[in-house]
mmCIF file of C-alpha atoms in Angstrom:
data_model
loop_
_atom_site.group_PDB
_atom_site.id
_atom_site.type_symbol
_atom_site.label_atom_id
_atom_site.label_comp_id
_atom_site.label_asym_id
_atom_site.label_seq_id
_atom_site.Cartn_x
_atom_site.Cartn_y
_atom_site.Cartn_z
ATOM 1 C CA UNK A 6 -18.222 -2.139 21.474
ATOM 2 C CA UNK A 7 -19.577 -0.117 18.662
ATOM 3 C CA UNK A 8 -22.392 -0.451 17.145
ATOM 4 C CA UNK A 9 -25.261 1.623 14.812
ATOM 5 C CA UNK A 10 -28.437 1.008 13.784
ATOM 6 C CA UNK A 11 -31.164 2.119 11.747
ATOM 7 C CA UNK A 12 -32.974 4.456 13.724
ATOM 8 C CA UNK A 13 -35.107 7.305 10.858
ATOM 9 C CA UNK A 14 -35.680 5.687 7.419
ATOM 10 C CA UNK A 15 -37.153 9.399 7.209
ATOM 11 C CA UNK A 16 -33.834 10.882 7.236
ATOM 12 C CA UNK A 17 -31.245 8.103 6.794
ATOM 13 C CA UNK A 18 -29.274 8.922 10.173
ATOM 14 C CA UNK A 19 -28.293 6.566 12.695
ATOM 15 C CA UNK A 20 -28.268 5.998 16.457
ATOM 16 C CA UNK A 21 -25.096 5.183 17.795
ATOM 17 C CA UNK A 22 -23.372 3.949 21.106
ATOM 18 C CA UNK A 23 -19.476 4.997 21.207
ATOM 19 C CA UNK A 24 -17.025 3.256 22.522
ATOM 20 C CA UNK A 25 -15.283 5.228 25.034
ATOM 21 C CA UNK A 26 -12.028 4.795 23.304
ATOM 22 C CA UNK A 27 -13.865 6.994 20.990
ATOM 23 C CA UNK A 28 -14.326 10.904 21.580
ATOM 24 C CA UNK A 29 -17.192 13.294 20.403
ATOM 25 C CA UNK A 30 -16.386 16.677 19.743
ATOM 26 C CA UNK A 31 -19.005 19.538 18.964
ATOM 27 C CA UNK A 32 -18.547 21.113 15.902
ATOM 28 C CA UNK A 33 -17.365 24.716 17.271
ATOM 29 C CA UNK A 34 -14.430 22.550 18.379
ATOM 30 C CA UNK A 35 -13.544 21.216 15.582
ATOM 31 C CA UNK A 36 -14.083 24.805 14.012
ATOM 32 C CA UNK A 37 -11.661 26.431 16.646
ATOM 33 C CA UNK A 38 -9.645 22.719 16.245
ATOM 34 C CA UNK A 39 -8.684 24.252 12.597
ATOM 35 C CA UNK A 40 -9.281 27.975 13.154
ATOM 36 C CA UNK A 41 -12.744 27.776 11.161
ATOM 37 C CA UNK A 42 -11.235 25.454 8.089
ATOM 38 C CA UNK A 43 -8.371 28.013 7.065
ATOM 39 C CA UNK A 44 -6.923 27.077 4.064
ATOM 40 C CA UNK A 45 -3.496 27.444 5.668
ATOM 41 C CA UNK A 46 -3.955 24.463 8.475
ATOM 42 C CA UNK A 47 -5.262 22.593 5.397
ATOM 43 C CA UNK A 48 -2.500 18.797 4.794
ATOM 44 C CA UNK A 49 -3.865 17.431 2.321
ATOM 45 C CA UNK A 50 -6.976 16.292 0.093
ATOM 46 C CA UNK A 51 -8.283 13.487 -0.939
ATOM 47 C CA UNK A 52 -10.863 11.225 -2.240
ATOM 48 C CA UNK A 53 -12.821 11.888 1.402
ATOM 49 C CA UNK A 54 -12.150 15.348 1.663
ATOM 50 C CA UNK A 55 -9.934 18.077 2.664
ATOM 51 C CA UNK A 56 -8.004 17.524 6.034
ATOM 52 C CA UNK A 57 -6.398 20.351 8.294
ATOM 53 C CA UNK A 58 -3.660 19.744 10.932
ATOM 54 C CA UNK A 59 -4.758 21.715 14.255
ATOM 55 C CA UNK A 60 -4.399 20.739 18.051
ATOM 56 C CA UNK A 61 -6.354 20.105 21.097
ATOM 57 C CA UNK A 62 -6.292 19.242 24.515
ATOM 58 C CA UNK A 63 -4.383 23.514 25.019
ATOM 59 C CA UNK A 64 -2.514 22.926 21.880
ATOM 60 C CA UNK A 65 -0.690 20.077 23.455
ATOM 61 C CA UNK A 66 -2.368 17.172 20.954
ATOM 62 C CA UNK A 67 -1.021 17.735 17.409
ATOM 63 C CA UNK A 68 -4.643 16.293 15.358
ATOM 64 C CA UNK A 69 -4.778 15.973 11.404
ATOM 65 C CA UNK A 70 -8.645 16.592 11.353
ATOM 66 C CA UNK A 71 -10.423 15.256 8.283
ATOM 67 C CA UNK A 72 -13.464 17.138 6.968
ATOM 68 C CA UNK A 73 -16.045 15.074 3.878
ATOM 69 C CA UNK A 74 -16.478 16.954 1.016
ATOM 70 C CA UNK A 75 -20.715 17.225 0.575
ATOM 71 C CA UNK A 76 -19.202 16.496 -3.022
ATOM 72 C CA UNK A 77 -17.495 13.571 -2.506
ATOM 73 C CA UNK A 78 -18.630 9.465 -3.465
ATOM 74 C CA UNK A 79 -17.631 8.856 -0.277
ATOM 75 C CA UNK A 80 -20.546 9.024 2.195
ATOM 76 C CA UNK A 81 -22.216 8.685 5.762
ATOM 77 C CA UNK A 82 -21.817 4.437 4.954
ATOM 78 C CA UNK A 83 -18.184 4.835 4.840
ATOM 79 C CA UNK A 84 -17.593 7.908 7.149
ATOM 80 C CA UNK A 85 -19.209 5.046 10.371
ATOM 81 C CA UNK A 86 -17.073 1.930 8.901
ATOM 82 C CA UNK A 87 -14.855 4.266 9.770
ATOM 83 C CA UNK A 88 -15.864 5.270 12.698
ATOM 84 C CA UNK A 89 -16.809 1.558 13.681
ATOM 85 C CA UNK A 90 -13.504 -0.280 12.841
ATOM 86 C CA UNK A 91 -10.865 1.961 14.278
ATOM 87 C CA UNK A 92 -12.764 2.004 17.418
ATOM 88 C CA UNK A 93 -12.531 -1.359 17.863
ATOM 89 C CA UNK A 94 -8.925 -1.584 16.684
ATOM 90 C CA UNK A 95 -5.106 0.090 18.139
ATOM 91 C CA UNK A 96 -2.399 -0.862 17.187
ATOM 92 C CA UNK A 97 0.458 0.461 16.543
ATOM 93 C CA UNK A 98 1.158 0.618 12.811
ATOM 94 C CA UNK A 99 -2.637 1.147 12.907
ATOM 95 C CA UNK A 100 -3.427 4.947 12.608
ATOM 96 C CA UNK A 101 -5.539 5.758 15.946
ATOM 97 C CA UNK A 102 -9.157 8.391 15.434
ATOM 98 C CA UNK A 103 -9.070 10.700 18.253
ATOM 99 C CA UNK A 104 -12.902 11.277 17.882
ATOM 100 C CA UNK A 105 -15.325 12.308 15.317
ATOM 101 C CA UNK A 106 -17.957 15.153 14.810
ATOM 102 C CA UNK A 107 -21.492 13.733 13.096
ATOM 103 C CA UNK A 108 -23.103 17.674 14.105
ATOM 104 C CA UNK A 109 -25.936 18.828 11.374
ATOM 105 C CA UNK A 110 -24.635 18.184 8.087
ATOM 106 C CA UNK A 111 -21.239 17.266 8.867
ATOM 107 C CA UNK A 112 -18.952 14.424 9.715
ATOM 108 C CA UNK A 113 -15.596 15.059 10.226
ATOM 109 C CA UNK A 114 -13.113 12.919 11.947
ATOM 110 C CA UNK A 115 -9.790 13.411 13.877
ATOM 111 C CA UNK A 116 -6.323 11.733 13.862
ATOM 112 C CA UNK A 117 -3.686 11.326 15.551
ATOM 113 C CA UNK A 118 -1.379 13.455 13.701
ATOM 114 C CA UNK A 119 1.387 11.828 11.575
ATOM 115 C CA UNK A 120 3.896 14.204 10.750
ATOM 116 C CA UNK A 121 6.407 12.486 7.736
ATOM 117 C CA UNK A 122 2.508 11.942 5.707
ATOM 118 C CA UNK A 123 2.230 9.629 2.603
ATOM 119 C CA UNK A 124 4.523 7.203 1.353
ATOM 120 C CA UNK A 125 3.334 8.106 -2.212
ATOM 121 C CA UNK A 126 4.590 11.141 -0.894
ATOM 122 C CA UNK A 127 8.131 9.952 -0.879
ATOM 123 C CA UNK A 128 8.203 7.555 -3.480
ATOM 124 C CA UNK A 129 6.836 9.817 -6.934
ATOM 125 C CA UNK A 130 4.111 12.543 -5.534
ATOM 126 C CA UNK A 131 7.340 15.245 -5.726
ATOM 127 C CA UNK A 132 8.170 15.358 -1.961
ATOM 128 C CA UNK A 133 11.539 14.209 -2.064
ATOM 129 C CA UNK A 134 11.979 16.567 -5.004
ATOM 130 C CA UNK A 135 14.334 19.860 -4.725
ATOM 131 C CA UNK A 136 13.036 23.028 -6.202
ATOM 132 C CA UNK A 137 15.921 22.311 -9.381
ATOM 133 C CA UNK A 138 13.617 18.797 -9.338
ATOM 134 C CA UNK A 139 16.275 16.917 -9.081
ATOM 135 C CA UNK A 140 15.806 14.274 -5.765
ATOM 136 C CA UNK A 141 16.814 16.392 -2.577
ATOM 137 C CA UNK A 142 15.760 12.962 -0.006
ATOM 138 C CA UNK A 143 14.354 9.638 -0.668
ATOM 139 C CA UNK A 144 13.625 7.053 1.609
ATOM 140 C CA UNK A 145 17.285 4.098 2.345
ATOM 141 C CA UNK A 146 17.190 1.044 1.177
ATOM 142 C CA UNK A 147 16.633 -0.603 4.316
ATOM 143 C CA UNK A 148 14.469 2.444 5.606
ATOM 144 C CA UNK A 149 12.596 1.318 2.573
ATOM 145 C CA UNK A 150 11.615 -2.674 4.203
ATOM 146 C CA UNK A 151 11.269 -1.149 7.531
ATOM 147 C CA UNK A 152 8.172 0.457 6.484
ATOM 148 C CA UNK A 153 7.329 -2.638 4.284
ATOM 149 C CA UNK A 154 7.534 -5.044 8.187
ATOM 150 C CA UNK A 155 5.671 -1.982 10.070
ATOM 151 C CA UNK A 156 2.226 -2.359 7.111
ATOM 152 C CA UNK A 157 2.794 -5.269 7.002
ATOM 153 C CA UNK A 158 2.454 -6.352 10.627
ATOM 154 C CA UNK A 159 -0.991 -4.086 11.153
ATOM 155 C CA UNK A 160 -2.778 -6.055 8.495
ATOM 156 C CA UNK A 161 -1.892 -9.162 10.255
ATOM 157 C CA UNK A 162 -3.473 -7.800 12.974
ATOM 158 C CA UNK A 163 -6.316 -6.286 10.869
ATOM 159 C CA UNK A 164 -6.654 -9.582 9.876
ATOM 160 C CA UNK A 165 -5.469 -12.218 12.865
ATOM 161 C CA UNK A 166 -5.535 -9.629 16.101
ATOM 162 C CA UNK A 167 -9.196 -9.662 16.495
ATOM 163 C CA UNK A 168 -11.710 -12.293 17.146
ATOM 164 C CA UNK A 169 -13.296 -10.888 13.686
ATOM 165 C CA UNK A 170 -11.382 -10.637 10.528
ATOM 166 C CA UNK A 171 -10.799 -7.468 8.972
ATOM 167 C CA UNK A 172 -10.455 -6.599 5.795
ATOM 168 C CA UNK A 173 -8.546 -3.096 4.442
ATOM 169 C CA UNK A 174 -9.797 -3.532 0.455
ATOM 170 C CA UNK A 175 -7.849 -0.054 -0.112
ATOM 171 C CA UNK A 176 -4.202 -1.147 0.505
ATOM 172 C CA UNK A 177 -1.587 1.345 -1.092
ATOM 173 C CA UNK A 178 1.030 3.707 -1.117
ATOM 174 C CA UNK A 179 -0.967 6.627 -0.259
ATOM 175 C CA UNK A 180 -2.900 5.008 2.963
ATOM 176 C CA UNK A 181 0.457 4.159 4.550
ATOM 177 C CA UNK A 182 0.668 6.939 6.162
ATOM 178 C CA UNK A 183 4.395 7.419 7.486
ATOM 179 C CA UNK A 184 5.651 9.118 11.402
ATOM 180 C CA UNK A 185 8.087 10.903 13.090
ATOM 181 C CA UNK A 186 10.507 7.896 13.488
ATOM 182 C CA UNK A 187 9.616 6.452 9.791
ATOM 183 C CA UNK A 188 7.214 3.706 11.200
ATOM 184 C CA UNK A 189 4.175 3.489 8.703
ATOM 185 C CA UNK A 190 0.747 3.007 10.127
ATOM 186 C CA UNK A 191 -2.122 1.889 7.746
ATOM 187 C CA UNK A 192 -4.799 4.344 7.661
ATOM 188 C CA UNK A 193 -8.164 5.266 5.856
ATOM 189 C CA UNK A 194 -10.602 2.017 6.339
ATOM 190 C CA UNK A 195 -14.250 3.420 5.588
ATOM 191 C CA UNK A 196 -14.473 0.435 2.270
ATOM 192 C CA UNK A 197 -12.853 -2.429 5.826
ATOM 193 C CA UNK A 198 -15.086 -5.050 5.644
ATOM 194 C CA UNK A 199 -15.255 -7.342 8.635
ATOM 195 C CA UNK A 200 -16.878 -11.060 9.212
ATOM 196 C CA UNK A 201 -18.471 -12.887 11.876
ATOM 197 C CA UNK A 202 -15.024 -15.124 12.839
ATOM 198 C CA UNK A 203 -11.787 -16.076 12.103
ATOM 199 C CA UNK A 204 -13.208 -18.837 10.468
ATOM 200 C CA UNK A 205 -14.710 -17.309 7.649
ATOM 201 C CA UNK A 206 -13.286 -17.258 4.581
ATOM 202 C CA UNK A 207 -14.654 -13.784 2.801
ATOM 203 C CA UNK A 208 -16.946 -11.456 1.845
ATOM 204 C CA UNK A 209 -19.351 -11.421 -1.154
ATOM 205 C CA UNK A 210 -19.945 -7.791 -1.910
ATOM 206 C CA UNK A 211 -20.113 -5.035 -4.977
ATOM 207 C CA UNK A 212 -16.455 -4.712 -5.576
ATOM 208 C CA UNK A 213 -14.920 -1.519 -4.690
ATOM 209 C CA UNK A 214 -11.679 -0.676 -4.298
ATOM 210 C CA UNK A 215 -9.070 1.433 -6.493
ATOM 211 C CA UNK A 216 -7.557 0.746 -9.742
ATOM 212 C CA UNK A 217 -4.512 -0.797 -10.260
ATOM 213 C CA UNK A 218 -3.799 -2.530 -6.813
ATOM 214 C CA UNK A 219 -7.689 -5.092 -7.171
ATOM 215 C CA UNK A 220 -7.613 -8.371 -6.730
ATOM 216 C CA UNK A 221 -8.318 -9.635 -10.052
ATOM 217 C CA UNK A 222 -9.925 -12.809 -8.133
ATOM 218 C CA UNK A 223 -11.743 -11.080 -6.175
ATOM 219 C CA UNK A 224 -12.961 -8.581 -9.138
ATOM 220 C CA UNK A 225 -14.206 -11.952 -11.256
ATOM 221 C CA UNK A 226 -15.666 -12.828 -8.106
ATOM 222 C CA UNK A 227 -16.902 -10.837 -6.194
ATOM 223 C CA UNK A 228 -15.572 -12.422 -3.507
ATOM 224 C CA UNK A 229 -13.410 -10.700 -1.117
ATOM 225 C CA UNK A 230 -10.446 -12.655 1.219
ATOM 226 C CA UNK A 231 -7.380 -11.314 3.520
ATOM 227 C CA UNK A 232 -5.919 -12.243 0.543
ATOM 228 C CA UNK A 233 -7.011 -9.631 -1.250
ATOM 229 C CA UNK A 234 -5.426 -7.013 0.994
ATOM 230 C CA UNK A 235 -1.859 -8.903 0.568
ATOM 231 C CA UNK A 236 -2.561 -8.888 -3.932
ATOM 232 C CA UNK A 237 -2.609 -4.824 -2.828
ATOM 233 C CA UNK A 238 0.471 -5.606 -0.438
ATOM 234 C CA UNK A 239 2.638 -6.704 -3.273
ATOM 235 C CA UNK A 240 1.738 -3.356 -5.715
ATOM 236 C CA UNK A 241 3.191 -1.458 -3.499
ATOM 237 C CA UNK A 242 6.201 -3.920 -2.340
ATOM 238 C CA UNK A 243 6.600 -2.941 -6.604
ATOM 239 C CA UNK A 244 6.364 0.820 -5.513
ATOM 240 C CA UNK A 245 8.176 1.255 -3.299
ATOM 241 C CA UNK A 246 11.487 -0.732 -5.411
ATOM 242 C CA UNK A 247 10.553 1.137 -8.971
ATOM 243 C CA UNK A 248 9.388 4.720 -7.123
ATOM 244 C CA UNK A 249 6.247 5.593 -9.317
ATOM 245 C CA UNK A 250 2.468 4.287 -9.202
ATOM 246 C CA UNK A 251 0.815 1.681 -9.978
ATOM 247 C CA UNK A 252 -0.638 3.002 -13.133
ATOM 248 C CA UNK A 253 0.827 5.966 -14.460
ATOM 249 C CA UNK A 254 -0.642 7.122 -18.493
ATOM 250 C CA UNK A 255 1.880 9.455 -19.281
ATOM 251 C CA UNK A 256 3.806 6.605 -19.924
ATOM 252 C CA UNK A 257 4.330 4.293 -22.691
ATOM 253 C CA UNK A 258 1.509 2.016 -23.126
ATOM 254 C CA UNK A 259 3.868 -1.249 -22.442
ATOM 255 C CA UNK A 260 4.403 0.868 -19.005
ATOM 256 C CA UNK A 261 1.250 1.992 -17.913
ATOM 257 C CA UNK A 262 0.911 -0.381 -15.853
ATOM 258 C CA UNK A 263 3.259 -1.176 -13.205
ATOM 259 C CA UNK A 264 2.495 -5.430 -13.295
ATOM 260 C CA UNK A 265 2.545 -5.691 -16.560
ATOM 261 C CA UNK A 266 6.384 -3.548 -17.142
ATOM 262 C CA UNK A 267 7.907 -5.803 -14.105
ATOM 263 C CA UNK A 268 7.177 -9.475 -15.664
ATOM 264 C CA UNK A 269 8.235 -7.507 -19.261
ATOM 265 C CA UNK A 270 11.188 -6.661 -17.999
ATOM 266 C CA UNK A 271 11.909 -10.008 -15.880
ATOM 267 C CA UNK A 272 11.359 -11.659 -18.756
ATOM 268 C CA UNK A 273 13.653 -9.534 -20.927
ATOM 269 C CA UNK A 274 16.506 -9.870 -17.902
ATOM 270 C CA UNK A 275 16.603 -6.144 -17.581
ATOM 271 C CA UNK A 276 15.707 -5.757 -14.222
ATOM 272 C CA UNK A 277 17.770 -2.739 -13.552
ATOM 273 C CA UNK A 278 15.848 -0.864 -15.577
ATOM 274 C CA UNK A 279 12.660 -0.591 -13.014
ATOM 275 C CA UNK A 280 14.419 0.405 -9.396
ATOM 276 C CA UNK A 281 14.172 3.891 -8.568
ATOM 277 C CA UNK A 282 17.250 4.822 -9.520
ATOM 278 C CA UNK A 283 18.549 6.528 -6.339
ATOM 279 C CA UNK A 284 18.453 3.038 -5.010
ATOM 280 C CA UNK A 285 20.394 1.475 -7.529
ATOM 281 C CA UNK A 286 24.012 0.561 -5.639
ATOM 282 C CA UNK A 287 22.626 0.235 -2.994
ATOM 283 C CA UNK A 288 20.574 -2.770 -2.688
ATOM 284 C CA UNK A 289 22.216 -6.256 -1.979
ATOM 285 C CA UNK A 290 22.069 -8.825 -4.275
ATOM 286 C CA UNK A 291 20.265 -10.895 -1.900
ATOM 287 C CA UNK A 292 18.144 -9.179 -0.386
ATOM 288 C CA UNK A 293 16.224 -8.027 -4.154
ATOM 289 C CA UNK A 294 16.324 -11.519 -5.137
ATOM 290 C CA UNK A 295 14.431 -12.467 -1.069
ATOM 291 C CA UNK A 296 11.793 -9.121 -2.096
ATOM 292 C CA UNK A 297 11.209 -9.823 -5.025
ATOM 293 C CA UNK A 298 10.413 -13.313 -5.116
ATOM 294 C CA UNK A 299 8.157 -11.540 -1.849
ATOM 295 C CA UNK A 300 6.412 -9.468 -4.263
ATOM 296 C CA UNK A 301 5.454 -12.650 -6.489
ATOM 297 C CA UNK A 302 4.271 -14.401 -4.648
ATOM 298 C CA UNK A 303 1.649 -11.551 -3.173
ATOM 299 C CA UNK A 304 1.034 -11.125 -6.879
ATOM 300 C CA UNK A 305 -0.295 -14.575 -7.390
ATOM 301 C CA UNK A 306 -3.486 -15.653 -9.693
ATOM 302 C CA UNK A 307 -5.069 -17.559 -7.816
ATOM 303 C CA UNK A 308 -5.451 -16.538 -3.570
ATOM 304 C CA UNK A 309 -4.773 -19.888 -2.508
ATOM 305 C CA UNK A 310 -0.909 -19.430 -3.674
ATOM 306 C CA UNK A 311 -0.215 -16.035 -1.623
ATOM 307 C CA UNK A 312 0.987 -16.708 1.330
ATOM 308 C CA UNK A 313 -0.427 -14.548 5.079
ATOM 309 C CA UNK A 314 0.413 -10.626 5.801
ATOM 310 C CA UNK A 315 2.682 -12.826 8.331
ATOM 311 C CA UNK A 316 4.584 -14.707 6.344
ATOM 312 C CA UNK A 317 4.684 -11.599 4.248
ATOM 313 C CA UNK A 318 6.161 -9.687 7.258
ATOM 314 C CA UNK A 319 8.398 -12.605 8.177
ATOM 315 C CA UNK A 320 10.007 -12.685 4.884
ATOM 316 C CA UNK A 321 10.104 -8.949 4.285
ATOM 317 C CA UNK A 322 12.498 -8.748 7.995
ATOM 318 C CA UNK A 323 14.799 -11.791 6.155
ATOM 319 C CA UNK A 324 15.465 -9.394 3.139
ATOM 320 C CA UNK A 325 16.260 -6.345 5.664
ATOM 321 C CA UNK A 326 19.016 -8.823 7.278
ATOM 322 C CA UNK A 327 20.152 -9.714 3.854
ATOM 323 C CA UNK A 328 20.251 -6.751 3.203
ATOM 324 C CA UNK A 329 22.428 -5.725 6.199
ATOM 325 C CA UNK A 330 24.683 -8.597 6.000
ATOM 326 C CA UNK A 331 25.627 -7.405 2.224
ATOM 327 C CA UNK A 332 25.217 -3.959 2.481
ATOM 328 C CA UNK A 333 26.782 -2.220 -1.341
ATOM 329 C CA UNK A 334 27.775 1.012 -1.926
ATOM 330 C CA UNK A 335 28.451 2.198 -5.076
ATOM 331 C CA UNK A 336 26.101 5.528 -3.572
ATOM 332 C CA UNK A 337 27.722 5.889 -0.587
ATOM 333 C CA UNK A 338 24.709 9.286 0.047
ATOM 334 C CA UNK A 339 22.037 6.382 0.789
ATOM 335 C CA UNK A 340 24.412 3.847 2.234
ATOM 336 C CA UNK A 341 23.473 2.900 5.742
ATOM 337 C CA UNK A 342 26.506 1.953 7.971
ATOM 338 C CA UNK A 343 28.720 -0.020 6.324
ATOM 339 C CA UNK A 344 30.032 -3.485 7.997
ATOM 340 C CA UNK A 345 33.331 -5.457 7.822
ATOM 341 C CA UNK A 346 32.477 -7.356 5.786
ATOM 342 C CA UNK A 347 33.317 -6.982 1.839
ATOM 343 C CA UNK A 348 31.378 -4.576 -0.647
ATOM 344 C CA UNK A 349 29.583 -6.003 -3.602
ATOM 345 C CA UNK A 350 29.109 -3.640 -6.969
ATOM 346 C CA UNK A 351 25.587 -4.720 -7.314
ATOM 347 C CA UNK A 352 25.070 -6.533 -11.153
ATOM 348 C CA UNK A 353 21.583 -7.373 -11.561
ATOM 349 C CA UNK A 354 22.948 -10.266 -14.263
ATOM 350 C CA UNK A 355 24.528 -12.013 -11.099
ATOM 351 C CA UNK A 356 21.590 -11.699 -9.274
ATOM 352 C CA UNK A 357 19.449 -13.005 -12.297
ATOM 353 C CA UNK A 358 21.581 -15.499 -12.522
ATOM 354 C CA UNK A 359 21.204 -16.904 -8.557
ATOM 355 C CA UNK A 360 17.620 -17.332 -8.885
ATOM 356 C CA UNK A 361 16.123 -20.747 -9.474
ATOM 357 C CA UNK A 362 15.161 -22.920 -13.261
ATOM 358 C CA UNK A 363 11.676 -20.370 -12.843
ATOM 359 C CA UNK A 364 10.739 -17.747 -11.988
ATOM 360 C CA UNK A 365 6.824 -16.809 -11.266
ATOM 361 C CA UNK A 366 5.105 -14.261 -11.540
ATOM 362 C CA UNK A 367 1.083 -14.780 -10.593
ATOM 363 C CA UNK A 368 -0.134 -12.151 -13.680
ATOM 364 C CA UNK A 369 -3.603 -12.398 -14.950
ATOM 365 C CA UNK A 370 -4.889 -13.658 -18.040
ATOM 366 C CA UNK A 371 -8.602 -14.552 -18.354
ATOM 367 C CA UNK A 372 -11.021 -14.080 -21.756
ATOM 368 C CA UNK A 373 -13.834 -12.282 -19.568
ATOM 369 C CA UNK A 374 -14.910 -9.860 -21.448
ATOM 370 C CA UNK A 375 -16.133 -7.802 -17.941
ATOM 371 C CA UNK A 376 -12.729 -7.556 -16.697
ATOM 372 C CA UNK A 377 -10.909 -7.617 -20.075
ATOM 373 C CA UNK A 378 -12.815 -3.949 -20.613
ATOM 374 C CA UNK A 379 -12.176 -2.198 -17.221
ATOM 375 C CA UNK A 380 -8.904 -3.263 -17.340
ATOM 376 C CA UNK A 381 -8.115 -2.426 -21.266
ATOM 377 C CA UNK A 382 -10.140 1.664 -20.496
ATOM 378 C CA UNK A 383 -7.770 1.358 -17.043
ATOM 379 C CA UNK A 384 -4.622 -0.930 -17.815
ATOM 380 C CA UNK A 385 -3.711 -1.713 -13.896
ATOM 381 C CA UNK A 386 -3.931 -5.204 -15.100
ATOM 382 C CA UNK A 387 -3.207 -6.898 -17.769
ATOM 383 C CA UNK A 388 -5.792 -10.153 -18.454
ATOM 384 C CA UNK A 389 -5.967 -13.110 -15.321
ATOM 385 C CA UNK A 390 -5.908 -16.908 -15.972
ATOM 386 C CA UNK A 391 -3.202 -19.487 -14.980
ATOM 387 C CA UNK A 392 0.345 -17.510 -13.202
ATOM 388 C CA UNK A 393 3.268 -17.203 -16.202
ATOM 389 C CA UNK A 394 5.921 -19.185 -15.448
ATOM 390 C CA UNK A 395 8.749 -17.926 -17.027
ATOM 391 C CA UNK A 396 11.003 -19.785 -18.634
ATOM 392 C CA UNK A 397 14.640 -19.884 -17.071
ATOM 393 C CA UNK A 398 16.461 -18.981 -21.386
ATOM 394 C CA UNK A 399 14.159 -15.455 -20.583
ATOM 395 C CA UNK A 400 15.543 -14.538 -17.320
ATOM 396 C CA UNK A 401 19.531 -13.846 -18.730
ATOM 397 C CA UNK A 402 19.838 -11.831 -21.146
ATOM 398 C CA UNK A 403 21.204 -13.045 -24.699
ATOM 399 C CA UNK A 404 24.465 -12.713 -25.671
ATOM 400 C CA UNK A 405 25.791 -10.541 -28.491
ATOM 401 C CA UNK A 406 27.397 -12.042 -31.234
ATOM 402 C CA UNK A 407 30.907 -10.838 -31.451
ATOM 403 C CA UNK A 408 31.575 -8.875 -34.739
ATOM 404 C CA UNK A 409 34.049 -9.797 -37.209
#
């Protein structure tokens, strides 16, 4: 077991007992691995600092080396939280921590190298576009579902896989990495919180996270729950479907918030507008319907109305099964291997017509001034309150009147 204790209040440093699964590197070793932090070795930059690619064990093992920037808002607390958390957790869908270095002023984390980088990079950060700006490659819908299932399983393990429950608190597409087989691995545990036991329902803590993904109930009550991760995962699902970030201030006002924009499009009967262009024509109506319903449930206003991550994973597996049973082939370059089943051209109007009389989207609405002020500045969320029930008439496009 990994523990830390404050032993030197004058220096602020911690006395640490290390788990044998977590290796301690010297600064000299890290400098050798990264060629003395050569800029050519940089593979990414985040809130923590730069990430370098290197090799250890005589070149046998590729690693990602994350070095704390002295100007970063993150610091020693997040560093030790990540070391402690990942020293205790091992799962196929969590990034593995190989070791760390805390020599002198340096705070460095060494992870397994994840070849295909962050999910966000393949959705909207330019990784799928060619030099001409056109789509060179994008994830297929089956790949996207498989990635979502893997990430959901990783979060479910955090929530239920140990005697304690861990809450990630910063679930987003930049913290879901993809390995060489396109398997999802949840990363970046610097903001995570653990509970004393599985029976503990929440952690009272100051609000931290990323706007656009923050659970509005957590924002208002400072009660962090596992369902806060579920809410953020619902936003991730919309990003996967729409191929855009949760908040994009370069767009027109009504499109800045992804959650709000999707809601508006459903109300107007134009859900087809939000689907990422490379995915159009390859999603079966049944799979799309079920996927959007799962995302809607994750975004329910009240935490008690949201599913568990285990339920989300199971529902996504069902959406994948529906996709494989009802493949669409309008865009053959992106389609999975065809089956002998009859192919159907996707029609969003037919899909909308298959929905039941009401479709619930958990959208926040409130009169709380602090929440409204924060959201109006960042435009991540509409306001908080009861879930909005969208009447059936708003789901079906209005028929144009015949001209005489």
